Short mmCIF file of C-alpha atoms in Angstrom, two decimals:
data_model
loop_
_atom_site.label_atom_id
_atom_site.label_comp_id
_atom_site.label_asym_id
_atom_site.label_seq_id
_atom_site.Cartn_x
_atom_site.Cartn_y
_atom_site.Cartn_z
CA MET A 1 -4.26 19.36 21.57
CA HIS A 2 -2.87 15.88 20.89
CA ILE A 3 -4.13 12.93 18.90
CA SER A 4 -5.48 9.85 20.69
CA THR A 5 -4.27 6.42 19.68
CA LYS A 6 -5.01 2.78 20.33
CA SER A 7 -3.48 -0.36 18.91
CA LEU A 8 -5.25 -2.33 16.22
CA PRO A 9 -5.35 -6.13 16.57
CA GLY A 10 -2.07 -7.51 15.24
CA PHE A 11 -0.27 -4.26 14.45
CA GLY A 12 -1.07 -0.72 13.38
CA ILE A 13 -2.71 2.19 15.17
CA GLU A 14 -6.20 3.68 15.18
CA ILE A 15 -6.09 7.47 15.55
CA SER A 16 -8.92 9.59 16.96
CA GLY A 17 -9.34 13.17 18.09
CA VAL A 18 -8.74 14.67 14.64
CA ASP A 19 -11.07 16.17 12.06
CA LEU A 20 -9.85 15.65 8.51
CA SER A 21 -12.63 17.80 7.04
CA LYS A 22 -10.41 20.85 7.59
CA PRO A 23 -6.66 21.52 7.42
CA LEU A 24 -4.72 20.10 10.36
CA GLU A 25 -2.38 22.09 12.53
CA PRO A 26 1.25 21.25 11.64
CA LYS A 27 1.82 19.90 15.15
CA ILE A 28 -1.07 17.43 14.77
CA MET A 29 0.05 16.33 11.31
CA ARG A 30 3.56 15.80 12.66
CA GLU A 31 2.16 13.53 15.38
CA ILE A 32 0.17 11.55 12.81
CA LEU A 33 3.26 11.06 10.65
CA GLN A 34 5.33 10.00 13.63
CA VAL A 35 2.81 7.30 14.53
CA PHE A 36 2.50 6.29 10.89
CA HIS A 37 6.21 5.76 10.32
CA GLN A 38 6.72 4.02 13.64
CA HIS A 39 3.91 1.49 13.13
CA GLY A 40 3.49 1.27 9.34
CA LEU A 41 -0.32 1.33 9.36
CA ILE A 42 -2.83 3.91 10.60
CA VAL A 43 -6.61 4.16 10.44
CA ILE A 44 -8.61 7.33 11.18
CA PRO A 45 -12.28 6.33 11.31
CA ASN A 46 -15.49 8.31 10.83
CA GLN A 47 -14.24 11.23 8.76
CA GLU A 48 -16.14 13.52 6.39
CA MET A 49 -13.70 14.67 3.75
CA THR A 50 -14.60 16.43 0.55
CA PHE A 51 -12.82 15.47 -2.64
CA ASP A 52 -10.43 18.42 -2.17
CA ARG A 53 -9.74 17.63 1.48
CA TYR A 54 -8.83 14.03 0.67
CA ASP A 55 -6.56 15.32 -2.08
CA ALA A 56 -4.85 17.71 0.34
CA PHE A 57 -4.52 15.11 3.11
CA THR A 58 -2.73 12.63 0.84
CA LYS A 59 -0.19 15.32 -0.12
CA GLU A 60 0.91 15.46 3.53
CA PHE A 61 2.45 11.98 3.04
CA GLY A 62 4.47 12.63 -0.12
CA THR A 63 4.26 13.48 -3.80
CA GLN A 64 1.17 12.11 -5.54
CA LYS A 65 1.87 9.62 -8.30
CA PRO A 66 -0.69 8.83 -11.03
CA HIS A 67 -1.12 5.06 -11.11
CA PHE A 68 0.29 2.85 -13.87
CA LEU A 69 -3.20 1.37 -14.44
CA ASP A 70 -4.41 4.55 -16.08
CA HIS A 71 -7.67 3.02 -17.37
CA LEU A 72 -8.83 2.55 -13.75
CA ARG A 73 -8.06 6.04 -12.47
CA HIS A 74 -10.80 8.29 -11.12
CA ASP A 75 -12.36 10.34 -13.92
CA ASN A 76 -11.69 13.64 -12.14
CA HIS A 77 -8.31 12.97 -10.53
CA PRO A 78 -5.32 11.29 -12.22
CA SER A 79 -3.83 10.09 -8.94
CA ILE A 80 -6.95 8.45 -7.50
CA LEU A 81 -7.24 4.75 -8.26
CA ASN A 82 -10.63 3.26 -7.49
CA LEU A 83 -10.70 0.00 -5.51
CA SER A 84 -14.17 -1.36 -6.17
CA ASN A 85 -16.50 -4.19 -7.14
CA ILE A 86 -18.80 -1.77 -9.00
CA PHE A 87 -19.23 -2.28 -12.76
CA GLU A 88 -20.46 0.22 -15.33
CA ASN A 89 -21.36 -0.88 -18.86
CA GLY A 90 -19.96 -4.30 -18.05
CA GLU A 91 -16.53 -3.01 -17.00
CA PRO A 92 -15.11 -2.49 -13.48
CA ILE A 93 -14.65 1.13 -12.44
CA GLY A 94 -11.50 0.24 -10.50
CA ILE A 95 -9.29 -2.58 -9.23
CA PHE A 96 -11.66 -5.51 -8.79
CA GLU A 97 -9.64 -8.74 -8.58
CA GLY A 98 -6.12 -7.45 -9.15
CA ALA A 99 -4.96 -6.97 -5.56
CA ALA A 100 -6.00 -10.18 -3.81
CA PHE A 101 -2.44 -11.39 -3.26
CA TRP A 102 0.36 -10.31 -0.95
CA HIS A 103 2.22 -7.42 -2.56
CA THR A 104 3.94 -4.08 -2.10
CA ASP A 105 2.25 -1.22 -3.94
CA VAL A 106 4.07 -0.15 -7.10
CA ALA A 107 7.35 -1.90 -6.27
CA TYR A 108 7.46 -2.55 -10.04
CA GLN A 109 8.42 1.08 -10.71
CA ASP A 110 11.28 3.33 -9.69
CA PRO A 111 10.76 5.35 -7.61
CA PRO A 112 8.31 3.02 -5.88
CA ASN A 113 5.47 4.05 -3.63
CA SER A 114 6.43 5.26 -0.18
CA SER A 115 2.84 5.36 1.13
CA THR A 116 -0.69 4.55 0.06
CA VAL A 117 -3.56 6.67 1.43
CA VAL A 118 -7.19 5.51 1.16
CA TYR A 119 -10.66 6.79 1.98
CA GLY A 120 -13.83 4.70 2.26
CA ARG A 121 -16.67 5.86 -0.01
CA GLN A 122 -18.97 2.80 -0.09
CA TRP A 123 -18.91 -0.30 2.09
CA ALA A 124 -20.20 -3.78 1.37
CA GLU A 125 -22.36 -4.89 4.27
CA ASN A 126 -20.94 -8.40 4.22
CA GLY A 127 -17.47 -6.93 4.72
CA CYS A 128 -14.31 -6.75 2.64
CA PRO A 129 -11.24 -6.54 4.89
CA THR A 130 -7.77 -5.60 3.73
CA TYR A 131 -4.95 -7.69 5.20
CA PHE A 132 -1.54 -6.33 6.18
CA ALA A 133 1.81 -7.87 7.14
CA ASP A 134 4.42 -6.10 9.29
CA GLN A 135 7.73 -6.41 7.44
CA MET A 136 9.78 -4.57 10.08
CA THR A 137 9.12 -7.13 12.80
CA ALA A 138 9.33 -9.98 10.28
CA TYR A 139 12.86 -8.85 9.38
CA GLU A 140 13.91 -8.30 12.97
CA ASP A 141 12.81 -11.82 13.89
CA LEU A 142 15.03 -13.48 11.27
CA PRO A 143 18.15 -15.32 12.49
CA LEU A 144 21.29 -13.18 12.36
CA ASN A 145 22.97 -15.37 9.73
CA ILE A 146 20.02 -14.94 7.34
CA LYS A 147 20.03 -11.17 7.89
CA LYS A 148 23.73 -11.07 6.98
CA ASP A 149 23.05 -13.12 3.85
CA ILE A 150 20.19 -10.97 2.55
CA ASP A 151 21.06 -7.45 3.76
CA LEU A 152 22.88 -6.46 0.57
CA MET A 153 20.83 -8.42 -1.97
CA THR A 154 19.08 -6.64 -4.84
CA VAL A 155 15.76 -7.87 -6.24
CA LEU A 156 14.44 -7.59 -9.79
CA HIS A 157 10.84 -6.37 -9.89
CA HIS A 158 8.32 -6.00 -12.67
CA TYR A 159 4.54 -5.89 -12.90
CA GLY A 160 2.72 -9.09 -11.96
CA ASN A 161 2.26 -11.68 -9.23
CA ARG A 162 5.10 -14.19 -9.19
CA ALA A 163 2.92 -16.67 -7.30
CA ASP A 164 0.11 -16.64 -9.88
CA LEU A 165 0.76 -15.71 -13.51
CA ASN A 166 -2.64 -16.88 -14.79
CA GLU A 167 -4.39 -13.68 -15.88
CA GLU A 168 -7.80 -15.34 -15.47
CA SER A 169 -7.18 -16.09 -11.78
CA VAL A 170 -8.62 -13.90 -9.01
CA THR A 171 -5.19 -13.92 -7.33
CA SER A 172 -3.25 -12.69 -10.34
CA ALA A 173 -2.34 -9.07 -10.93
CA GLU A 174 -4.83 -6.80 -12.71
CA LYS A 175 -4.90 -7.36 -16.47
CA LEU A 176 -2.96 -4.81 -18.48
CA THR A 177 -3.99 -3.01 -21.64
CA ILE A 178 -1.75 -3.48 -24.68
CA ASP A 179 -0.23 -0.03 -24.12
CA GLN A 180 0.45 -0.76 -20.46
CA ARG A 181 2.02 -4.12 -21.32
CA ASP A 182 4.42 -2.33 -23.66
CA ARG A 183 5.46 -0.03 -20.81
CA VAL A 184 6.35 -2.79 -18.30
CA ASP A 185 10.04 -2.61 -17.42
CA ASN A 186 12.43 -4.25 -15.00
CA VAL A 187 13.47 -2.23 -11.95
CA PHE A 188 15.71 -3.10 -9.02
CA HIS A 189 15.20 -2.56 -5.30
CA PRO A 190 17.00 -3.76 -2.17
CA LEU A 191 15.64 -6.92 -0.58
CA VAL A 192 16.08 -5.26 2.81
CA LYS A 193 15.07 -1.60 2.89
CA GLN A 194 16.20 0.80 5.59
CA HIS A 195 13.38 3.22 6.27
CA PRO A 196 14.31 6.79 5.26
CA VAL A 197 12.59 8.27 8.34
CA THR A 198 13.01 5.78 11.20
CA GLY A 199 16.11 3.91 10.04
CA ARG A 200 14.46 0.55 10.84
CA LYS A 201 15.09 -2.26 8.40
CA ALA A 202 12.29 -4.22 6.76
CA LEU A 203 11.87 -6.96 4.19
CA TYR A 204 10.81 -5.28 0.97
CA GLY A 205 8.64 -6.66 -1.80
CA VAL A 206 9.22 -10.36 -1.14
CA CYS A 207 5.76 -11.15 -2.58
CA GLY A 208 4.08 -10.05 -5.77
CA SER A 209 6.34 -8.21 -8.19
CA SER A 210 9.68 -9.77 -7.14
CA PHE A 211 10.94 -11.96 -10.02
CA GLY A 212 14.61 -12.53 -9.31
CA ILE A 213 17.69 -11.69 -7.27
CA VAL A 214 20.75 -10.14 -8.89
CA GLY A 215 23.61 -12.63 -9.18
CA MET A 216 21.49 -15.67 -8.23
CA PRO A 217 20.00 -18.37 -10.48
CA ASP A 218 16.25 -18.01 -10.82
CA ASP A 219 15.42 -21.30 -9.12
CA GLU A 220 17.50 -20.39 -6.07
CA ALA A 221 16.13 -16.84 -6.06
CA PHE A 222 12.52 -18.03 -6.18
CA ASP A 223 13.17 -20.53 -3.39
CA LEU A 224 14.64 -17.80 -1.19
CA LEU A 225 11.89 -15.30 -1.98
CA ASP A 226 9.22 -17.94 -1.31
CA GLU A 227 10.89 -18.86 1.99
CA LEU A 228 11.01 -15.22 3.07
CA ALA A 229 7.42 -14.67 1.92
CA ALA A 230 6.21 -17.62 4.01
CA HIS A 231 8.01 -16.16 7.03
CA ALA A 232 6.84 -12.58 6.38
CA THR A 233 3.16 -13.55 6.24
CA LYS A 234 2.99 -15.71 9.36
CA PRO A 235 -0.11 -14.95 11.49
CA VAL A 236 2.02 -13.29 14.17
CA TYR A 237 2.85 -10.44 11.73
CA LEU A 238 -0.66 -9.89 10.36
CA ALA A 239 -3.45 -7.36 10.85
CA GLU A 240 -6.71 -6.74 9.04
CA TYR A 241 -9.05 -3.80 8.70
CA ASP A 242 -12.38 -3.40 6.91
CA PHE A 243 -12.56 0.18 5.63
CA MET A 244 -16.09 1.50 6.06
CA VAL A 245 -17.61 4.71 4.72
CA GLY A 246 -15.67 7.67 6.09
CA ASP A 247 -12.65 5.66 7.24
CA ALA A 248 -9.31 7.12 6.20
CA GLY A 249 -6.17 5.04 6.34
CA ALA A 250 -2.58 4.82 5.20
CA TRP A 251 0.04 2.12 4.99
CA ASP A 252 3.78 2.53 4.66
CA THR A 253 4.78 0.62 1.55
CA PHE A 254 8.43 0.48 2.65
CA SER A 255 7.52 -1.64 5.67
CA THR A 256 4.29 -3.56 4.94
CA LEU A 257 2.77 -6.09 2.60
CA HIS A 258 -0.97 -6.14 2.03
CA LYS A 259 -3.70 -7.91 0.08
CA ALA A 260 -7.40 -7.35 -0.60
CA THR A 261 -10.41 -9.61 -0.26
CA VAL A 262 -12.28 -10.35 -3.48
CA LEU A 263 -15.99 -9.55 -3.56
CA GLU A 264 -18.55 -10.65 -6.09
CA PRO A 265 -19.58 -7.91 -8.55
CA ALA A 266 -21.96 -5.49 -6.85
CA THR A 267 -25.66 -5.89 -7.53
CA SER A 268 -26.93 -3.07 -5.25
CA HIS A 269 -25.73 -0.32 -2.95
CA HIS A 270 -25.71 -2.81 -0.06
CA ASP A 271 -22.98 -4.99 -1.53
CA SER A 272 -20.98 -2.19 -3.23
CA ARG A 273 -17.49 -1.28 -2.14
CA LEU A 274 -15.51 1.76 -3.20
CA LEU A 275 -12.22 2.98 -1.80
CA TRP A 276 -10.35 5.96 -3.14
CA ARG A 277 -6.63 5.28 -3.18
CA ILE A 278 -3.72 7.62 -3.86
CA SER A 279 -0.10 6.52 -4.15
CA VAL A 280 2.65 8.86 -3.05
CA THR A 281 6.43 8.77 -3.38
CA GLY A 282 9.25 10.35 -1.43
CA LEU A 283 9.19 11.95 2.01
CA PRO A 284 6.29 13.93 3.49
CA PRO A 285 6.81 17.64 2.66
CA MET A 286 6.98 18.45 6.37
CA ILE A 287 9.89 16.06 6.90
CA GLU A 288 11.56 17.07 3.64
CA GLN A 289 11.47 20.69 4.78
CA GLU A 290 12.95 19.80 8.17
CA ARG A 291 15.84 18.00 6.48
CA ASN A 292 16.40 20.58 3.75
CA PRO A 293 15.35 23.94 5.24
CA GLN A 294 17.10 25.84 2.45
CA GLY A 295 15.42 23.77 -0.25
#
């Protein structure tokens, strides 16, 4: 048995012929991971996963990482972050407006995310697509002289959206609690990341949490990051997908940018959206085992 695939508009792959309601054969999971790392974005529609099956499926991509925004985690799972426009007692149950800008998930921590895995639980009938940008092709299309200039640069990251620091804006990062604000720290990542599985290079974190370049004045660093961001989000590199109920998906955070669409607060089931999201770090256990069989 093999998986079936077809290209999504723009980039990414839709996978069919698998049933995520039960454990997958290692051969099938290996095929899924191969497609995932090659293309950076996969969608597996029309699945019926229990809470435990979703938990197990995400662990195939790496080590689960409880999210920094601990007040928006799922009540029964520290690693699930709700993405939702649903409010309870006047407060959002998950990320509501804090992801509607181009960013790389959790690039403001070290280690950063390696993958994000989501599962559609409720879908707003007027739609709420997520947008993605292919940073592998964006890098490969740069002129050779620019690649040489940026290949060894190191970027300073911390929580926030460099392009919009107004906390009241719908395109700013999610507001932090006082405790979370006290835990924000500077971390450093390469501007060009070589993928640990495929070896392909990609622009990394040029939007969102990037707030400087080591050894470069801030004004010059911001100009360069803004120039690269404008290039990296050209229409030719973009894809979009509207996760409906039962749709599973994953994006490679080493090689993609993404942003959400903002919805109005839900007033009924018909305009409610809920995605479960789990962040993972490191290599998939299957690949880690192949590389370190004695480990």
